[in-house]
PDB file of C-alpha atoms in Angstrom:
ATOM      1  CA  MET A   4      12.726 -51.466-148.725  1.00  0.00           C
ATOM      2  CA  ASP A   5      13.056 -49.258-145.188  1.00  0.00           C
ATOM      3  CA  TYR A   6      15.186 -51.292-143.014  1.00  0.00           C
ATOM      4  CA  GLN A   7      16.256 -48.776-140.614  1.00  0.00           C
ATOM      5  CA  GLU A   8      12.585 -47.934-140.002  1.00  0.00           C
ATOM      6  CA  LYS A   9      11.547 -51.884-139.842  1.00  0.00           C
ATOM      7  CA  THR A  10      14.849 -52.255-137.585  1.00  0.00           C
ATOM      8  CA  ILE A  11      13.525 -49.497-135.012  1.00  0.00           C
ATOM      9  CA  GLN A  12      10.217 -50.910-135.229  1.00  0.00           C
ATOM     10  CA  LEU A  13      11.597 -54.044-134.064  1.00  0.00           C
ATOM     11  CA  LEU A  14      13.626 -53.084-131.270  1.00  0.00           C
ATOM     12  CA  ASP A  15      11.000 -51.125-129.893  1.00  0.00           C
ATOM     13  CA  LYS A  16       8.590 -54.205-130.029  1.00  0.00           C
ATOM     14  CA  GLN A  17      11.068 -56.837-128.824  1.00  0.00           C
ATOM     15  CA  ARG A  18      12.091 -54.133-125.730  1.00  0.00           C
ATOM     16  CA  ARG A  19       8.784 -54.239-125.009  1.00  0.00           C
ATOM     17  CA  ASP A  20       7.433 -57.997-125.091  1.00  0.00           C
ATOM     18  CA  TRP A  21      10.309 -59.806-124.732  1.00  0.00           C
ATOM     19  CA  MET A  22      11.349 -60.362-121.025  1.00  0.00           C
ATOM     20  CA  LEU A  23      14.413 -61.585-121.171  1.00  0.00           C
ATOM     21  CA  LEU A  24      15.427 -58.747-124.173  1.00  0.00           C
ATOM     22  CA  ARG A  25      13.818 -56.075-121.536  1.00  0.00           C
ATOM     23  CA  THR A  26      15.422 -57.373-118.553  1.00  0.00           C
ATOM     24  CA  ASN A  27      19.010 -57.436-120.150  1.00  0.00           C
ATOM     25  CA  TYR A  28      18.655 -53.793-121.538  1.00  0.00           C
ATOM     26  CA  GLU A  29      17.906 -52.379-118.115  1.00  0.00           C
ATOM     27  CA  GLY A  30      20.792 -54.315-116.641  1.00  0.00           C
ATOM     28  CA  LEU A  31      23.186 -52.742-119.779  1.00  0.00           C
ATOM     29  CA  ILE A  32      21.823 -49.208-119.063  1.00  0.00           C
ATOM     30  CA  HIS A  33      24.038 -49.734-115.432  1.00  0.00           C
ATOM     31  CA  ALA A  34      27.077 -51.255-116.807  1.00  0.00           C
ATOM     32  CA  ARG A  35      30.244 -50.416-115.278  1.00  0.00           C
ATOM     33  CA  THR A  36      33.030 -48.754-117.565  1.00  0.00           C
ATOM     34  CA  LYS A  37      36.416 -47.532-117.158  1.00  0.00           C
ATOM     35  CA  SER A  38      38.656 -46.232-119.836  1.00  0.00           C
ATOM     36  CA  PHE A  39      42.648 -46.147-120.139  1.00  0.00           C
ATOM     37  CA  ASP A  40      44.550 -43.453-122.255  1.00  0.00           C
ATOM     38  CA  PHE A  41      46.961 -44.768-124.459  1.00  0.00           C
ATOM     39  CA  ASN A  42      48.480 -40.818-125.722  1.00  0.00           C
ATOM     40  CA  HIS A  43      46.715 -41.086-129.179  1.00  0.00           C
ATOM     41  CA  PHE A  44      43.695 -43.365-128.445  1.00  0.00           C
ATOM     42  CA  ARG A  45      41.665 -45.046-125.896  1.00  0.00           C
ATOM     43  CA  ILE A  46      40.572 -48.426-124.697  1.00  0.00           C
ATOM     44  CA  ASP A  47      37.465 -48.901-122.900  1.00  0.00           C
ATOM     45  CA  ILE A  48      36.304 -51.684-120.346  1.00  0.00           C
ATOM     46  CA  GLN A  49      32.573 -52.887-120.081  1.00  0.00           C
ATOM     47  CA  TYR A  50      31.629 -55.425-117.119  1.00  0.00           C
ATOM     48  CA  ASN A  51      28.729 -56.674-118.732  1.00  0.00           C
ATOM     49  CA  PRO A  52      27.798 -60.330-116.933  1.00  0.00           C
ATOM     50  CA  LYS A  53      25.067 -61.158-119.441  1.00  0.00           C
ATOM     51  CA  ARG A  54      28.102 -61.630-122.276  1.00  0.00           C
ATOM     52  CA  ILE A  55      29.681 -64.672-120.084  1.00  0.00           C
ATOM     53  CA  ILE A  56      27.590 -66.784-122.286  1.00  0.00           C
ATOM     54  CA  SER A  57      29.341 -65.349-125.434  1.00  0.00           C
ATOM     55  CA  SER A  58      32.823 -64.980-123.940  1.00  0.00           C
ATOM     56  CA  GLY A  59      32.869 -68.367-122.440  1.00  0.00           C
ATOM     57  CA  ALA A  60      31.008 -70.274-125.230  1.00  0.00           C
ATOM     58  CA  LYS A  61      32.592 -73.539-126.253  1.00  0.00           C
ATOM     59  CA  VAL A  62      33.287 -73.738-129.939  1.00  0.00           C
ATOM     60  CA  ASP A  63      35.212 -76.722-130.329  1.00  0.00           C
ATOM     61  CA  ASP A  64      33.542 -79.033-132.615  1.00  0.00           C
ATOM     62  CA  ALA A  65      32.351 -81.708-130.334  1.00  0.00           C
ATOM     63  CA  SER A  66      30.615 -78.811-128.483  1.00  0.00           C
ATOM     64  CA  ILE A  67      29.132 -77.355-131.344  1.00  0.00           C
ATOM     65  CA  SER A  68      27.866 -80.692-132.735  1.00  0.00           C
ATOM     66  CA  SER A  69      26.385 -81.528-129.417  1.00  0.00           C
ATOM     67  CA  ARG A  70      23.927 -78.144-128.765  1.00  0.00           C
ATOM     68  CA  LYS A  71      21.333 -76.998-131.064  1.00  0.00           C
ATOM     69  CA  CYS A  72      21.897 -74.080-132.631  1.00  0.00           C
ATOM     70  CA  PHE A  73      20.439 -70.874-131.353  1.00  0.00           C
ATOM     71  CA  LEU A  74      20.414 -69.183-134.704  1.00  0.00           C
ATOM     72  CA  CYS A  75      18.156 -71.854-136.905  1.00  0.00           C
ATOM     73  CA  PHE A  76      14.389 -70.826-136.870  1.00  0.00           C
ATOM     74  CA  GLU A  77      13.149 -73.742-135.101  1.00  0.00           C
ATOM     75  CA  ASN A  78      15.294 -73.551-132.172  1.00  0.00           C
ATOM     76  CA  ARG A  79      15.346 -69.487-131.340  1.00  0.00           C
ATOM     77  CA  PRO A  80      13.020 -68.528-128.322  1.00  0.00           C
ATOM     78  CA  ASP A  81       9.138 -68.216-129.273  1.00  0.00           C
ATOM     79  CA  GLU A  82       9.393 -64.371-128.384  1.00  0.00           C
ATOM     80  CA  GLN A  83      11.979 -63.655-130.778  1.00  0.00           C
ATOM     81  CA  SER A  84      10.695 -62.126-134.063  1.00  0.00           C
ATOM     82  CA  HIS A  85      12.838 -61.168-136.966  1.00  0.00           C
ATOM     83  CA  VAL A  86      12.703 -58.382-140.141  1.00  0.00           C
ATOM     84  CA  LEU A  87      13.603 -60.683-143.474  1.00  0.00           C
ATOM     85  CA  TYR A  88      16.388 -59.344-145.166  1.00  0.00           C
ATOM     86  CA  GLU A  89      17.532 -59.466-148.937  1.00  0.00           C
ATOM     87  CA  LYS A  90      15.257 -62.953-148.545  1.00  0.00           C
ATOM     88  CA  ASP A  91      17.623 -64.846-147.141  1.00  0.00           C
ATOM     89  CA  TYR A  92      18.891 -63.361-143.715  1.00  0.00           C
ATOM     90  CA  ALA A  93      16.872 -62.500-140.447  1.00  0.00           C
ATOM     91  CA  ILE A  94      17.452 -59.368-138.673  1.00  0.00           C
ATOM     92  CA  LEU A  95      16.970 -60.472-134.848  1.00  0.00           C
ATOM     93  CA  CYS A  96      17.687 -58.318-131.910  1.00  0.00           C
ATOM     94  CA  ASN A  97      20.368 -59.571-129.538  1.00  0.00           C
ATOM     95  CA  PRO A  98      19.080 -60.804-126.040  1.00  0.00           C
ATOM     96  CA  TYR A  99      22.583 -60.243-124.593  1.00  0.00           C
ATOM     97  CA  PRO A 100      23.404 -56.766-125.630  1.00  0.00           C
ATOM     98  CA  ILE A 101      26.618 -54.799-125.697  1.00  0.00           C
ATOM     99  CA  PHE A 102      25.193 -51.943-127.358  1.00  0.00           C
ATOM    100  CA  SER A 103      21.763 -49.676-126.563  1.00  0.00           C
ATOM    101  CA  ASP A 104      20.859 -51.087-129.767  1.00  0.00           C
ATOM    102  CA  HIS A 105      22.229 -54.374-130.904  1.00  0.00           C
ATOM    103  CA  LEU A 106      21.573 -56.666-133.959  1.00  0.00           C
ATOM    104  CA  THR A 107      22.422 -60.349-135.120  1.00  0.00           C
ATOM    105  CA  ILE A 108      22.053 -60.639-138.912  1.00  0.00           C
ATOM    106  CA  ALA A 109      21.509 -64.602-139.459  1.00  0.00           C
ATOM    107  CA  SER A 110      21.178 -66.520-142.598  1.00  0.00           C
ATOM    108  CA  LEU A 111      18.538 -68.534-142.691  1.00  0.00           C
ATOM    109  CA  GLU A 112      20.027 -71.618-144.108  1.00  0.00           C
ATOM    110  CA  HIS A 113      22.053 -73.684-141.466  1.00  0.00           C
ATOM    111  CA  ARG A 114      25.627 -72.841-142.921  1.00  0.00           C
ATOM    112  CA  PRO A 115      29.128 -72.421-141.550  1.00  0.00           C
ATOM    113  CA  GLN A 116      30.305 -68.835-140.799  1.00  0.00           C
ATOM    114  CA  GLN A 117      32.504 -67.509-143.566  1.00  0.00           C
ATOM    115  CA  ILE A 118      33.088 -64.524-145.104  1.00  0.00           C
ATOM    116  CA  GLU A 119      34.105 -65.590-148.673  1.00  0.00           C
ATOM    117  CA  GLY A 120      31.249 -64.777-151.285  1.00  0.00           C
ATOM    118  CA  GLU A 121      29.252 -63.254-148.497  1.00  0.00           C
ATOM    119  CA  PHE A 122      31.670 -59.647-148.099  1.00  0.00           C
ATOM    120  CA  HIS A 123      29.055 -57.856-150.282  1.00  0.00           C
ATOM    121  CA  ARG A 124      26.133 -58.235-147.992  1.00  0.00           C
ATOM    122  CA  LEU A 125      28.166 -56.832-144.678  1.00  0.00           C
ATOM    123  CA  LEU A 126      28.539 -53.773-147.225  1.00  0.00           C
ATOM    124  CA  HIS A 127      24.713 -53.738-148.166  1.00  0.00           C
ATOM    125  CA  LEU A 128      24.112 -54.125-144.705  1.00  0.00           C
ATOM    126  CA  SER A 129      26.001 -51.067-143.537  1.00  0.00           C
ATOM    127  CA  ARG A 130      24.238 -48.770-146.221  1.00  0.00           C
ATOM    128  CA  ASP A 131      20.742 -50.213-145.322  1.00  0.00           C
ATOM    129  CA  LEU A 132      21.149 -49.604-141.586  1.00  0.00           C
ATOM    130  CA  PRO A 133      22.471 -46.041-141.337  1.00  0.00           C
ATOM    131  CA  GLY A 134      23.871 -44.903-137.895  1.00  0.00           C
ATOM    132  CA  MET A 135      24.980 -48.514-137.048  1.00  0.00           C
ATOM    133  CA  VAL A 136      28.357 -50.302-137.364  1.00  0.00           C
ATOM    134  CA  LEU A 137      28.243 -53.704-138.905  1.00  0.00           C
ATOM    135  CA  PHE A 138      30.685 -56.241-137.885  1.00  0.00           C
ATOM    136  CA  TYR A 139      31.884 -59.967-138.330  1.00  0.00           C
ATOM    137  CA  ASN A 140      33.632 -62.278-136.718  1.00  0.00           C
ATOM    138  CA  GLY A 141      35.570 -65.253-138.044  1.00  0.00           C
ATOM    139  CA  PRO A 142      34.738 -68.699-136.857  1.00  0.00           C
ATOM    140  CA  LYS A 143      37.641 -68.895-134.950  1.00  0.00           C
ATOM    141  CA  CYS A 144      38.026 -65.188-133.403  1.00  0.00           C
ATOM    142  CA  GLY A 145      34.881 -64.172-131.537  1.00  0.00           C
ATOM    143  CA  ALA A 146      31.657 -65.800-133.511  1.00  0.00           C
ATOM    144  CA  SER A 147      29.913 -68.006-130.548  1.00  0.00           C
ATOM    145  CA  ALA A 148      28.028 -69.583-133.405  1.00  0.00           C
ATOM    146  CA  PRO A 149      30.815 -70.693-136.337  1.00  0.00           C
ATOM    147  CA  ASP A 150      28.517 -73.505-137.544  1.00  0.00           C
ATOM    148  CA  HIS A 151      25.755 -70.861-138.641  1.00  0.00           C
ATOM    149  CA  MET A 152      26.980 -67.793-140.959  1.00  0.00           C
ATOM    150  CA  HIS A 153      25.989 -64.658-139.029  1.00  0.00           C
ATOM    151  CA  PHE A 154      26.701 -60.959-138.892  1.00  0.00           C
ATOM    152  CA  GLN A 155      26.104 -58.453-136.161  1.00  0.00           C
ATOM    153  CA  ALA A 156      25.691 -54.437-135.819  1.00  0.00           C
ATOM    154  CA  GLY A 157      25.425 -52.114-133.189  1.00  0.00           C
ATOM    155  CA  ASN A 158      24.609 -48.370-133.067  1.00  0.00           C
ATOM    156  CA  ARG A 159      27.478 -45.944-133.531  1.00  0.00           C
ATOM    157  CA  GLY A 160      29.693 -44.388-130.997  1.00  0.00           C
ATOM    158  CA  LEU A 161      30.426 -46.998-128.628  1.00  0.00           C
ATOM    159  CA  MET A 162      34.008 -48.108-129.467  1.00  0.00           C
ATOM    160  CA  PRO A 163      36.624 -45.751-129.224  1.00  0.00           C
ATOM    161  CA  LEU A 164      38.342 -46.626-132.693  1.00  0.00           C
ATOM    162  CA  GLU A 165      35.668 -44.753-134.629  1.00  0.00           C
ATOM    163  CA  GLN A 166      36.468 -41.516-132.860  1.00  0.00           C
ATOM    164  CA  ASP A 167      40.264 -41.899-132.633  1.00  0.00           C
ATOM    165  CA  PHE A 168      40.726 -43.447-136.249  1.00  0.00           C
ATOM    166  CA  ASN A 169      42.223 -40.023-137.962  1.00  0.00           C
ATOM    167  CA  ASN A 170      44.542 -39.686-134.354  1.00  0.00           C
ATOM    168  CA  ILE A 171      45.974 -43.232-134.811  1.00  0.00           C
ATOM    169  CA  VAL A 172      46.502 -42.472-138.936  1.00  0.00           C
ATOM    170  CA  HIS A 173      48.328 -39.541-138.177  1.00  0.00           C
ATOM    171  CA  GLN A 174      50.636 -41.092-135.726  1.00  0.00           C
ATOM    172  CA  ASN A 175      50.713 -44.921-137.119  1.00  0.00           C
ATOM    173  CA  GLY A 176      49.320 -44.955-140.480  1.00  0.00           C
ATOM    174  CA  THR A 177      50.951 -45.819-143.941  1.00  0.00           C
ATOM    175  CA  VAL A 178      48.725 -45.232-146.885  1.00  0.00           C
ATOM    176  CA  LEU A 179      49.151 -47.923-149.399  1.00  0.00           C
ATOM    177  CA  ILE A 180      46.884 -47.508-152.197  1.00  0.00           C
ATOM    178  CA  LYS A 181      45.409 -43.948-152.768  1.00  0.00           C
ATOM    179  CA  LYS A 182      43.641 -43.220-156.245  1.00  0.00           C
ATOM    180  CA  ASP A 183      40.466 -43.880-157.888  1.00  0.00           C
ATOM    181  CA  ASP A 184      38.246 -43.339-154.942  1.00  0.00           C
ATOM    182  CA  LEU A 185      39.859 -45.871-153.074  1.00  0.00           C
ATOM    183  CA  THR A 186      41.963 -45.549-149.938  1.00  0.00           C
ATOM    184  CA  LEU A 187      44.113 -48.396-148.402  1.00  0.00           C
ATOM    185  CA  THR A 188      45.691 -47.776-145.029  1.00  0.00           C
ATOM    186  CA  ALA A 189      47.704 -49.925-142.747  1.00  0.00           C
ATOM    187  CA  THR A 190      48.010 -48.958-138.968  1.00  0.00           C
ATOM    188  CA  ASP A 191      49.626 -50.196-135.763  1.00  0.00           C
ATOM    189  CA  ASP A 192      49.292 -48.501-132.556  1.00  0.00           C
ATOM    190  CA  GLY A 193      51.024 -50.937-130.348  1.00  0.00           C
ATOM    191  CA  LEU A 194      48.118 -52.883-129.932  1.00  0.00           C
ATOM    192  CA  ARG A 195      46.165 -53.540-133.033  1.00  0.00           C
ATOM    193  CA  ARG A 196      47.568 -54.209-136.846  1.00  0.00           C
ATOM    194  CA  VAL A 197      44.482 -52.990-138.900  1.00  0.00           C
ATOM    195  CA  LEU A 198      43.657 -52.427-142.718  1.00  0.00           C
ATOM    196  CA  THR A 199      41.315 -50.187-143.648  1.00  0.00           C
ATOM    197  CA  MET A 200      39.617 -49.176-146.727  1.00  0.00           C
ATOM    198  CA  GLU A 201      37.515 -46.308-147.771  1.00  0.00           C
ATOM    199  CA  SER A 202      35.619 -45.791-150.842  1.00  0.00           C
ATOM    200  CA  SER A 203      32.309 -44.846-152.282  1.00  0.00           C
ATOM    201  CA  ASN A 204      32.749 -47.755-154.902  1.00  0.00           C
ATOM    202  CA  GLU A 205      31.285 -51.191-153.683  1.00  0.00           C
ATOM    203  CA  SER A 206      33.639 -52.801-156.301  1.00  0.00           C
ATOM    204  CA  PHE A 207      37.041 -51.218-155.396  1.00  0.00           C
ATOM    205  CA  ILE A 208      36.376 -52.367-151.869  1.00  0.00           C
ATOM    206  CA  ASP A 209      35.291 -55.734-152.645  1.00  0.00           C
ATOM    207  CA  ASP A 210      38.137 -56.424-155.015  1.00  0.00           C
ATOM    208  CA  GLN A 211      40.483 -55.053-152.298  1.00  0.00           C
ATOM    209  CA  PHE A 212      39.139 -57.310-149.651  1.00  0.00           C
ATOM    210  CA  ASN A 213      39.517 -60.159-152.181  1.00  0.00           C
ATOM    211  CA  ARG A 214      42.991 -59.712-152.523  1.00  0.00           C
ATOM    212  CA  ILE A 215      43.621 -59.256-148.709  1.00  0.00           C
ATOM    213  CA  LEU A 216      41.393 -62.547-148.202  1.00  0.00           C
ATOM    214  CA  GLU A 217      43.709 -64.351-150.845  1.00  0.00           C
ATOM    215  CA  HIS A 218      46.933 -63.414-149.527  1.00  0.00           C
ATOM    216  CA  THR A 219      45.994 -64.275-146.346  1.00  0.00           C
ATOM    217  CA  LYS A 220      44.905 -67.797-146.640  1.00  0.00           C
ATOM    218  CA  ILE A 221      48.515 -68.882-146.804  1.00  0.00           C
ATOM    219  CA  TYR A 222      48.436 -68.181-142.638  1.00  0.00           C
ATOM    220  CA  SER A 223      45.212 -70.440-142.237  1.00  0.00           C
ATOM    221  CA  ALA A 224      45.687 -74.713-142.263  1.00  0.00           C
ATOM    222  CA  ASP A 225      41.942 -75.845-142.761  1.00  0.00           C
ATOM    223  CA  GLN A 226      39.923 -72.435-142.377  1.00  0.00           C
ATOM    224  CA  GLU A 227      39.472 -69.081-143.066  1.00  0.00           C
ATOM    225  CA  PRO A 228      42.033 -66.558-142.320  1.00  0.00           C
ATOM    226  CA  MET A 229      41.375 -65.759-138.493  1.00  0.00           C
ATOM    227  CA  MET A 230      39.871 -61.988-139.040  1.00  0.00           C
ATOM    228  CA  ASN A 231      37.325 -59.208-137.383  1.00  0.00           C
ATOM    229  CA  LEU A 232      35.744 -56.930-139.558  1.00  0.00           C
ATOM    230  CA  LEU A 233      34.146 -53.371-138.897  1.00  0.00           C
ATOM    231  CA  VAL A 234      31.994 -51.522-141.504  1.00  0.00           C
ATOM    232  CA  TYR A 235      30.697 -47.956-141.242  1.00  0.00           C
ATOM    233  CA  TYR A 236      28.668 -46.557-144.049  1.00  0.00           C
ATOM    234  CA  ASP A 237      28.003 -42.621-144.442  1.00  0.00           C
ATOM    235  CA  LYS A 238      28.373 -41.875-148.592  1.00  0.00           C
ATOM    236  CA  LEU A 239      31.249 -43.894-148.435  1.00  0.00           C
ATOM    237  CA  TRP A 240      32.306 -47.301-146.601  1.00  0.00           C
ATOM    238  CA  ARG A 241      34.955 -47.548-144.259  1.00  0.00           C
ATOM    239  CA  VAL A 242      35.729 -51.303-143.751  1.00  0.00           C
ATOM    240  CA  GLN A 243      38.509 -52.424-140.740  1.00  0.00           C
ATOM    241  CA  VAL A 244      40.159 -55.809-141.141  1.00  0.00           C
ATOM    242  CA  PHE A 245      41.641 -57.081-138.240  1.00  0.00           C
ATOM    243  CA  LEU A 246      44.053 -60.129-138.810  1.00  0.00           C
ATOM    244  CA  ARG A 247      44.242 -62.058-135.990  1.00  0.00           C
ATOM    245  CA  GLU A 248      46.920 -64.665-134.484  1.00  0.00           C
ATOM    246  CA  LEU A 249      45.153 -66.483-131.910  1.00  0.00           C
ATOM    247  CA  HIS A 250      41.479 -66.822-130.872  1.00  0.00           C
ATOM    248  CA  ARG A 251      41.912 -66.466-127.064  1.00  0.00           C
ATOM    249  CA  PRO A 252      45.416 -65.112-124.918  1.00  0.00           C
ATOM    250  CA  GLU A 253      46.718 -67.384-122.690  1.00  0.00           C
ATOM    251  CA  GLN A 254      44.937 -65.977-119.665  1.00  0.00           C
ATOM    252  CA  TYR A 255      42.093 -67.281-120.702  1.00  0.00           C
ATOM    253  CA  PHE A 256      43.322 -70.615-120.093  1.00  0.00           C
ATOM    254  CA  LEU A 257      44.641 -70.478-116.829  1.00  0.00           C
ATOM    255  CA  LYS A 258      43.265 -71.280-113.287  1.00  0.00           C
ATOM    256  CA  GLY A 259      41.979 -69.210-110.651  1.00  0.00           C
ATOM    257  CA  GLU A 260      43.245 -65.647-109.933  1.00  0.00           C
ATOM    258  CA  ASP A 261      45.357 -65.821-113.048  1.00  0.00           C
ATOM    259  CA  ASN A 262      42.744 -66.377-115.225  1.00  0.00           C
ATOM    260  CA  ILE A 263      41.022 -63.419-117.170  1.00  0.00           C
ATOM    261  CA  LEU A 264      37.801 -64.402-119.127  1.00  0.00           C
ATOM    262  CA  PHE A 265      38.738 -62.479-122.489  1.00  0.00           C
ATOM    263  CA  SER A 266      37.890 -63.397-125.569  1.00  0.00           C
ATOM    264  CA  PRO A 267      38.231 -60.484-128.000  1.00  0.00           C
ATOM    265  CA  ALA A 268      36.201 -60.070-130.847  1.00  0.00           C
ATOM    266  CA  ALA A 269      35.095 -57.210-133.383  1.00  0.00           C
ATOM    267  CA  VAL A 270      33.926 -55.113-130.690  1.00  0.00           C
ATOM    268  CA  ASP A 271      36.914 -55.542-128.292  1.00  0.00           C
ATOM    269  CA  MET A 272      39.473 -54.992-131.286  1.00  0.00           C
ATOM    270  CA  GLY A 273      37.263 -51.596-132.201  1.00  0.00           C
ATOM    271  CA  GLY A 274      38.845 -50.471-128.521  1.00  0.00           C
ATOM    272  CA  THR A 275      35.918 -51.610-126.052  1.00  0.00           C
ATOM    273  CA  LEU A 276      36.807 -54.934-124.114  1.00  0.00           C
ATOM    274  CA  ILE A 277      33.726 -56.919-122.943  1.00  0.00           C
ATOM    275  CA  LEU A 278      34.673 -58.937-119.510  1.00  0.00           C
ATOM    276  CA  PRO A 279      31.706 -60.624-117.868  1.00  0.00           C
ATOM    277  CA  LEU A 280      33.349 -61.194-114.851  1.00  0.00           C
ATOM    278  CA  GLU A 281      33.966 -58.649-111.976  1.00  0.00           C
ATOM    279  CA  LYS A 282      37.170 -59.413-110.824  1.00  0.00           C
ATOM    280  CA  ASP A 283      38.776 -59.201-114.355  1.00  0.00           C
ATOM    281  CA  PHE A 284      36.781 -55.836-114.727  1.00  0.00           C
ATOM    282  CA  ARG A 285      38.812 -54.798-111.329  1.00  0.00           C
ATOM    283  CA  LYS A 286      42.390 -55.946-111.782  1.00  0.00           C
ATOM    284  CA  LEU A 287      42.584 -55.288-115.875  1.00  0.00           C
ATOM    285  CA  GLY A 288      45.114 -52.644-116.435  1.00  0.00           C
ATOM    286  CA  LYS A 289      47.340 -51.494-119.522  1.00  0.00           C
ATOM    287  CA  VAL A 290      50.021 -54.209-118.526  1.00  0.00           C
ATOM    288  CA  GLU A 291      47.458 -56.988-119.241  1.00  0.00           C
ATOM    289  CA  ILE A 292      45.647 -54.968-122.181  1.00  0.00           C
ATOM    290  CA  ILE A 293      48.980 -54.825-123.930  1.00  0.00           C
ATOM    291  CA  ASP A 294      49.785 -58.377-123.339  1.00  0.00           C
ATOM    292  CA  MET A 295      46.898 -59.948-124.599  1.00  0.00           C
ATOM    293  CA  PHE A 296      46.569 -58.076-127.874  1.00  0.00           C
ATOM    294  CA  LYS A 297      50.315 -58.537-128.651  1.00  0.00           C
ATOM    295  CA  GLN A 298      49.143 -62.302-128.282  1.00  0.00           C
ATOM    296  CA  VAL A 299      46.050 -62.028-130.330  1.00  0.00           C
ATOM    297  CA  THR A 300      46.812 -59.621-133.245  1.00  0.00           C
ATOM    298  CA  ILE A 301      48.606 -60.851-136.305  1.00  0.00           C
ATOM    299  CA  ASN A 302      52.516 -60.566-135.833  1.00  0.00           C
ATOM    300  CA  LYS A 303      54.563 -57.863-137.309  1.00  0.00           C
ATOM    301  CA  GLU A 304      56.132 -60.008-140.111  1.00  0.00           C
ATOM    302  CA  LYS A 305      53.135 -61.327-141.508  1.00  0.00           C
ATOM    303  CA  PHE A 306      51.735 -57.776-141.358  1.00  0.00           C
ATOM    304  CA  ASN A 307      54.642 -56.381-143.551  1.00  0.00           C
ATOM    305  CA  ASP A 308      54.476 -59.343-145.530  1.00  0.00           C
ATOM    306  CA  LEU A 309      50.570 -58.193-146.682  1.00  0.00           C
ATOM    307  CA  LYS A 310      51.644 -54.411-146.719  1.00  0.00           C
ATOM    308  CA  GLU A 311      54.065 -55.094-149.338  1.00  0.00           C
ATOM    309  CA  PHE A 312      51.793 -57.075-151.225  1.00  0.00           C
ATOM    310  CA  LEU A 313      48.817 -54.434-151.548  1.00  0.00           C
ATOM    311  CA  LYS A 314      51.139 -51.698-151.779  1.00  0.00           C
ATOM    312  CA  GLU A 315      49.844 -50.121-155.291  1.00  0.00           C
ATOM    313  CA  LYS A 316      52.561 -51.159-158.037  1.00  0.00           C
TER     314      LYS A 316
END
């Protein structure tokens, strides 16, 4: 099945027929942005007021249990259509877009956000939707619906890390494995500590991801390890694993002018910071960016421990 063509048709039709989606896409055209140069990589900031629903989402157990799940079929807007994917996922247009094409791919079954056992879906989606980056936000680091299994996708080219990756590897990369059509690299660019797997072999990627998942479970008390994933496919897969220390930085919880409504997820880790408040967009600079990323990224001791575990023996 040509999911790419069906998805293009879905996006075109929904932008015509669904007023909320059309309005928010029109607003995205005028979204303000600014960039910061960190020598061998770039960080962009997008001022996007419509994303306050996601950035400000209450994801504690009490709040989740008291609201209807907006990804379940019976609770979706009447105007929201979908494309069926592999019989048990629905490809949906995200009504609060970051990308010029922004999708949510939701399980038809209401079940918790959990990557274990579903990672292969992410690989298949990236292969079946060429030209898009697929991403996953863990239940405690960016998912605004942690009670419902889902992925997201957006057109490639928005996140600076896609273009900056080779520079970062050259400056700050350590190759942990390079054999049998598989490269596993660890990078620490001063903001993010990232594991990157590259291969054209699905089973190689899947095996390494399971090794990462199993080892990092020791860092998590009750749920899966905190992580965000970005997945690209162009004859081979590139999977980037951002391991996390915190869901939100301390600035998120401050009051008044000291507050910064920054709730980082996969897109932010990819170098495009999404800010829904103009005051934050105006005042955010390099110092604040460095500090907040330092708080939410896995600490150096854990990352070094993981690197030693993953190294080719």
